[in-house]
PDB file of C-alpha atoms in Angstrom:
ATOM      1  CA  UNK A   1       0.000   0.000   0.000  1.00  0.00           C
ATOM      2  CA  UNK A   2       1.196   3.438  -0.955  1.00  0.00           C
ATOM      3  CA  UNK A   3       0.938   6.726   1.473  1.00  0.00           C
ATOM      4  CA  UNK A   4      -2.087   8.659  -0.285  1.00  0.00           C
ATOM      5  CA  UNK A   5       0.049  11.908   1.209  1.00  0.00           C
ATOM      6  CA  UNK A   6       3.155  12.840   1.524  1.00  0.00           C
ATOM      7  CA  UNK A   7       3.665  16.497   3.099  1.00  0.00           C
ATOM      8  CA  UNK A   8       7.154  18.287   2.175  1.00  0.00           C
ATOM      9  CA  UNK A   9       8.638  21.250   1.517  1.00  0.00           C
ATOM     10  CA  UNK A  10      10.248  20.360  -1.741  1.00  0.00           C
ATOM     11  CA  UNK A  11      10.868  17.571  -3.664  1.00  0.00           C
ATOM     12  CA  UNK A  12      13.891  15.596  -2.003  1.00  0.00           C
ATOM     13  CA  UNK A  13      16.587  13.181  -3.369  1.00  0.00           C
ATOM     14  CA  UNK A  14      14.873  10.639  -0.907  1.00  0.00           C
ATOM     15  CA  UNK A  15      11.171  10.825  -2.584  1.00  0.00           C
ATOM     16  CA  UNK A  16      13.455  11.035  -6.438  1.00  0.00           C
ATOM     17  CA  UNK A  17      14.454   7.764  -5.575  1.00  0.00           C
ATOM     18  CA  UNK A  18      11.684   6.255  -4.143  1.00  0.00           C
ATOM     19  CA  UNK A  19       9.812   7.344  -7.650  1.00  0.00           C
ATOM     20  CA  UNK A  20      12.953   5.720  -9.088  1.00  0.00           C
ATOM     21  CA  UNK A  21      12.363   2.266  -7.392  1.00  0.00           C
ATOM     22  CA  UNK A  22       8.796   1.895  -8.056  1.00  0.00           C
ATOM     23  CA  UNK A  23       5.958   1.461 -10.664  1.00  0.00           C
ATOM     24  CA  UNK A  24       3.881   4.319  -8.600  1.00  0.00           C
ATOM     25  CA  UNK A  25       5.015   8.062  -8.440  1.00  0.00           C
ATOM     26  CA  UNK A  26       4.819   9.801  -5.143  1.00  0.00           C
ATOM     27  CA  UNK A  27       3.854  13.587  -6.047  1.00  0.00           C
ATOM     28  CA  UNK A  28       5.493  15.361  -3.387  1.00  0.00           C
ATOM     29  CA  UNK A  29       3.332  18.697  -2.618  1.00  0.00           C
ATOM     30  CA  UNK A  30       4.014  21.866   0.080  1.00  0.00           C
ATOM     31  CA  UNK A  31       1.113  21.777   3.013  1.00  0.00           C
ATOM     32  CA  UNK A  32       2.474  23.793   5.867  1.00  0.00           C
ATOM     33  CA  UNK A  33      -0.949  24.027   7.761  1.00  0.00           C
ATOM     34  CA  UNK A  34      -2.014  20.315   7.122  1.00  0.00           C
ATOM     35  CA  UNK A  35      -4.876  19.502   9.923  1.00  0.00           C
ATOM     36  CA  UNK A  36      -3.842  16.878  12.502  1.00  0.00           C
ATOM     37  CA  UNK A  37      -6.243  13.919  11.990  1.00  0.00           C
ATOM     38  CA  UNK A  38      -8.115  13.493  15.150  1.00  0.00           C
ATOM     39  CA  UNK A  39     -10.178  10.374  14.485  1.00  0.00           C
ATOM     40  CA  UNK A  40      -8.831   7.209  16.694  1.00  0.00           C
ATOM     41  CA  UNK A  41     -10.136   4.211  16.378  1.00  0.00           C
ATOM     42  CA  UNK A  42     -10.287   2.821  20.121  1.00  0.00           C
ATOM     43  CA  UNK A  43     -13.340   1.151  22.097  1.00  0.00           C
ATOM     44  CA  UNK A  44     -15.252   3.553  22.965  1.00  0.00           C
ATOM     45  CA  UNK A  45     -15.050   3.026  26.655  1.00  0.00           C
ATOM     46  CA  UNK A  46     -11.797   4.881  25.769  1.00  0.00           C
ATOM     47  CA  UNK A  47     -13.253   7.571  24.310  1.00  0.00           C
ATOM     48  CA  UNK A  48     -16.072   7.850  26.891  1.00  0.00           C
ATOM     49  CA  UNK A  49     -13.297   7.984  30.134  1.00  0.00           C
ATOM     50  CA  UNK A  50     -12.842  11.102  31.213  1.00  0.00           C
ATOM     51  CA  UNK A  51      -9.044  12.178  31.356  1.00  0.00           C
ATOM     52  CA  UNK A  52      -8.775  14.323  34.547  1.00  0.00           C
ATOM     53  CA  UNK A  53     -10.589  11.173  36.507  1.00  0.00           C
ATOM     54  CA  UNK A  54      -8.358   8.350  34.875  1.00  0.00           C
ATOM     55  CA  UNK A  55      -4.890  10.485  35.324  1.00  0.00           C
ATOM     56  CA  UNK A  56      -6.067  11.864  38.984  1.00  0.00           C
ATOM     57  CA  UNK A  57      -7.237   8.180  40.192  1.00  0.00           C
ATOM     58  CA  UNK A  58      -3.940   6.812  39.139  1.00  0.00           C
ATOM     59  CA  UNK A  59      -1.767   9.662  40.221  1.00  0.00           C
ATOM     60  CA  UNK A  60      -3.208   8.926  43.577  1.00  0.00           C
ATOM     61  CA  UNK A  61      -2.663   5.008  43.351  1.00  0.00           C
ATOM     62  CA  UNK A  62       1.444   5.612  42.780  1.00  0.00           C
ATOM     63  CA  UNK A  63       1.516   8.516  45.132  1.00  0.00           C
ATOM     64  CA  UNK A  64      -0.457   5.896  48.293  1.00  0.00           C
ATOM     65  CA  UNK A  65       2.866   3.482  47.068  1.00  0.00           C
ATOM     66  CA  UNK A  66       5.577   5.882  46.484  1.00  0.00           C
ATOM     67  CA  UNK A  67       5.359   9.454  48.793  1.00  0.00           C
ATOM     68  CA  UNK A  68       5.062  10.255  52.057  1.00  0.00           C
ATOM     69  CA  UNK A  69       5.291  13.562  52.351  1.00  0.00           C
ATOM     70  CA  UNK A  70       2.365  15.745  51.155  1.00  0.00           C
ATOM     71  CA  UNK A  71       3.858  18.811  49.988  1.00  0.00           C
ATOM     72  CA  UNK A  72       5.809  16.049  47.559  1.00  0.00           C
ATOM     73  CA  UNK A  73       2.383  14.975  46.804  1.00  0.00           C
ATOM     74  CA  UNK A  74       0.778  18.546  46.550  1.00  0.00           C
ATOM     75  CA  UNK A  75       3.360  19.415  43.680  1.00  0.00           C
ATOM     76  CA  UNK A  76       2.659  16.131  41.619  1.00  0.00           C
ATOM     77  CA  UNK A  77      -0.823  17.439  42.235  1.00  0.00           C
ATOM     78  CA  UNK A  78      -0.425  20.626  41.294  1.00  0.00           C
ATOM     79  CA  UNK A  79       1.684  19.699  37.863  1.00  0.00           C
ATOM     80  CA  UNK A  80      -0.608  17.235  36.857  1.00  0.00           C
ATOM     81  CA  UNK A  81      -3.233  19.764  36.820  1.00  0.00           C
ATOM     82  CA  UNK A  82      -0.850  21.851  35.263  1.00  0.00           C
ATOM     83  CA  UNK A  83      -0.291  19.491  32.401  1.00  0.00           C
ATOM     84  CA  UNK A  84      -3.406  18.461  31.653  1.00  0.00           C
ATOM     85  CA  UNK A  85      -4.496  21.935  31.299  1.00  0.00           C
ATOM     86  CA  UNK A  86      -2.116  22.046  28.730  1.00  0.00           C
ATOM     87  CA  UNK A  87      -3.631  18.671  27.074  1.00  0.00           C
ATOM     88  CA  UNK A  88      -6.926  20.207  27.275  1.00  0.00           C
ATOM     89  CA  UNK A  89      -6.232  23.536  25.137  1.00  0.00           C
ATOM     90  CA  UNK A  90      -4.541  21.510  22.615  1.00  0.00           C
ATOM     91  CA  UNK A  91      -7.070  19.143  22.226  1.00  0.00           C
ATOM     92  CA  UNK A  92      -4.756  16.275  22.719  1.00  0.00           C
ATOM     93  CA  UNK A  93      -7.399  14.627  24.890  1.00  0.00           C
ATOM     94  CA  UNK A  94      -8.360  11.884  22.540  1.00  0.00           C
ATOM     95  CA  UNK A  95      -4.472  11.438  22.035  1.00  0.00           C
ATOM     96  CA  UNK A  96      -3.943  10.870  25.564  1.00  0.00           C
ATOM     97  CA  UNK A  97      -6.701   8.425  25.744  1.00  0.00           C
ATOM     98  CA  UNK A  98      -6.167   6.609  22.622  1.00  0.00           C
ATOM     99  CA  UNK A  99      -2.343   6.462  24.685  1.00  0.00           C
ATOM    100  CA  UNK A 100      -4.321   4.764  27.783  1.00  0.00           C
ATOM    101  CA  UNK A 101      -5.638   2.578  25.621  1.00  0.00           C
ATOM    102  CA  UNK A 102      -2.294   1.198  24.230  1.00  0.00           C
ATOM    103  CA  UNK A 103      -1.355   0.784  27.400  1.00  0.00           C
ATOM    104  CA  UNK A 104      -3.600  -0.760  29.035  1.00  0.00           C
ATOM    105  CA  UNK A 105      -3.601  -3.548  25.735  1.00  0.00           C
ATOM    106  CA  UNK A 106       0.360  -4.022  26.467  1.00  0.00           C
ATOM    107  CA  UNK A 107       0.168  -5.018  30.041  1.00  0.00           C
ATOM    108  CA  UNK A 108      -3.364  -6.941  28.784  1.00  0.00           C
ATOM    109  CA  UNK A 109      -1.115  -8.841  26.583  1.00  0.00           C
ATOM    110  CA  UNK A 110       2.179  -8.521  28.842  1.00  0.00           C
ATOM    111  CA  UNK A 111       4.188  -6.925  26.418  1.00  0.00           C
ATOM    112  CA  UNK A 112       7.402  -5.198  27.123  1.00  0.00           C
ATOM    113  CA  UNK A 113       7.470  -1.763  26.168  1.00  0.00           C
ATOM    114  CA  UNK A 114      10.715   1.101  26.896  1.00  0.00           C
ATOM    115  CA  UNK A 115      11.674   2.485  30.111  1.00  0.00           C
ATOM    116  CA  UNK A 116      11.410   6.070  28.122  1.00  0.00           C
ATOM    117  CA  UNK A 117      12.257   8.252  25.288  1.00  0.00           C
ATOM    118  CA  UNK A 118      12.878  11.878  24.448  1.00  0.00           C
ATOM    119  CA  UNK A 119      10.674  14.301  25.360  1.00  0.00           C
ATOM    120  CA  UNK A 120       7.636  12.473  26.431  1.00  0.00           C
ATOM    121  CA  UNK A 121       9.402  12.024  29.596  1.00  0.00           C
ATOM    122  CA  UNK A 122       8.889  15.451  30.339  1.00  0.00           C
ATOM    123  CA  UNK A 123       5.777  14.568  30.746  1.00  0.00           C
ATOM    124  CA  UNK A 124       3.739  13.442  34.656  1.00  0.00           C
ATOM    125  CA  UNK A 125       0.603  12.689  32.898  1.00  0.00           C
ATOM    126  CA  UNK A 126       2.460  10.078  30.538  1.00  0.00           C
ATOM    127  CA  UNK A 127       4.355   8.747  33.786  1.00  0.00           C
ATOM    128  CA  UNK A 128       1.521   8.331  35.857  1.00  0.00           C
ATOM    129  CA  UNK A 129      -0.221   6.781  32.792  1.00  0.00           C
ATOM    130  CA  UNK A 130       2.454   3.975  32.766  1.00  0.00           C
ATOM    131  CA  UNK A 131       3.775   5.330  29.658  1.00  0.00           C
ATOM    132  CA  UNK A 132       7.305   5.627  30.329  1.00  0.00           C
ATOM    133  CA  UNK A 133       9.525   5.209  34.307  1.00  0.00           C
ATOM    134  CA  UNK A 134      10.761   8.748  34.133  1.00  0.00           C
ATOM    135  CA  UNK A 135       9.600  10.743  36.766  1.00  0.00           C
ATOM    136  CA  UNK A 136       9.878  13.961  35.767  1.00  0.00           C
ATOM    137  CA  UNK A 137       9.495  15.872  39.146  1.00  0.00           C
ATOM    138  CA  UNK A 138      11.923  13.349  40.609  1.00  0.00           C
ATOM    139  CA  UNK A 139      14.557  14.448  37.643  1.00  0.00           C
ATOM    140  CA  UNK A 140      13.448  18.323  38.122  1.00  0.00           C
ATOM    141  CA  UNK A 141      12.567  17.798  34.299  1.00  0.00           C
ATOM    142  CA  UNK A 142      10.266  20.897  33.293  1.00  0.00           C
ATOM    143  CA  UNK A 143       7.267  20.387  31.628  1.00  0.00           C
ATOM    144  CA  UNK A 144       8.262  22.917  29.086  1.00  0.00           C
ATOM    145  CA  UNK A 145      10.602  20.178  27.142  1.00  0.00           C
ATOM    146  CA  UNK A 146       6.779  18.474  26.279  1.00  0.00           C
ATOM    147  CA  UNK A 147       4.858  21.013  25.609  1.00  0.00           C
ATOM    148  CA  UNK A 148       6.809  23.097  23.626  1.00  0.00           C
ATOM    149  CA  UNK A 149       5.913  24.710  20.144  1.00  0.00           C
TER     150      UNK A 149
END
């Protein structure tokens, strides 16, 4: 199956080849402003969960196992809310969840998955979600290198 898109800002010497190689042409066009597609397919008990719930419930879960002091546990508190305020006026919410949903299948299906990786461990929601062992607050790792534009 061939990409129906490719987005580029000119035609490279990798896509030249690639036309080279093979009976169908890729026609490499400029899209600067090409719309994020926001559709995920995932149950839609997913799609139903509500984010803030999920990510508070479980922040609360690690934090009974792993702190005991509570101003420790009122800044993982107060970046979490931080962060997902963040999610929220990006609309990354369905990302986040469709990101639950992957994994929640791995541990399902007792796959292995990395420790962590660039800068999604930046990121407390994605730790708390079981995403990656980073803890960012731990590290003094600033939100800012997830977030950023």
């Amino acid at each position: 199956a061939q990409p129906e898109k490719i987005i580029v800002a000119n035609q490279t010497a990798d896509i030249e080849l690639f036309n080279s190689l093979n009976d169908t042409l890729i026609k490499a066009t400029q899209d600067k402003n090409c719309p994020l597609d926001l559709t995920w397919n995932i149950p839609a008990e997913y799609l139903n969960k509500n984010l803030d719930e999920v990510v508070s419930a479980k922040l609360k879960s690690w934090a009974l196992a792993n702190l005991r002091d509570i101003n420790l546990l009122i800044k993982y508190e107060v970046r979490v809310a931080l962060e997902l305020q963040e999610i929220h006026l990006r609309g990354l919410d369905n990302l986040f969840k469709t990101l639950l949903y992957v994994i929640d299948t791995l541990k399902e299906t007792k796959t292995v998955w990395g420790v962590g990786r660039g800068s999604s461990c930046a990121s407390l929601v994605l730790f708390v979600l079981g995403l990656h062992k980073v803890d960012p607050i731990r590290f003094e790792i600033s939100h800012t290198e997830f977030f950023h534009e």
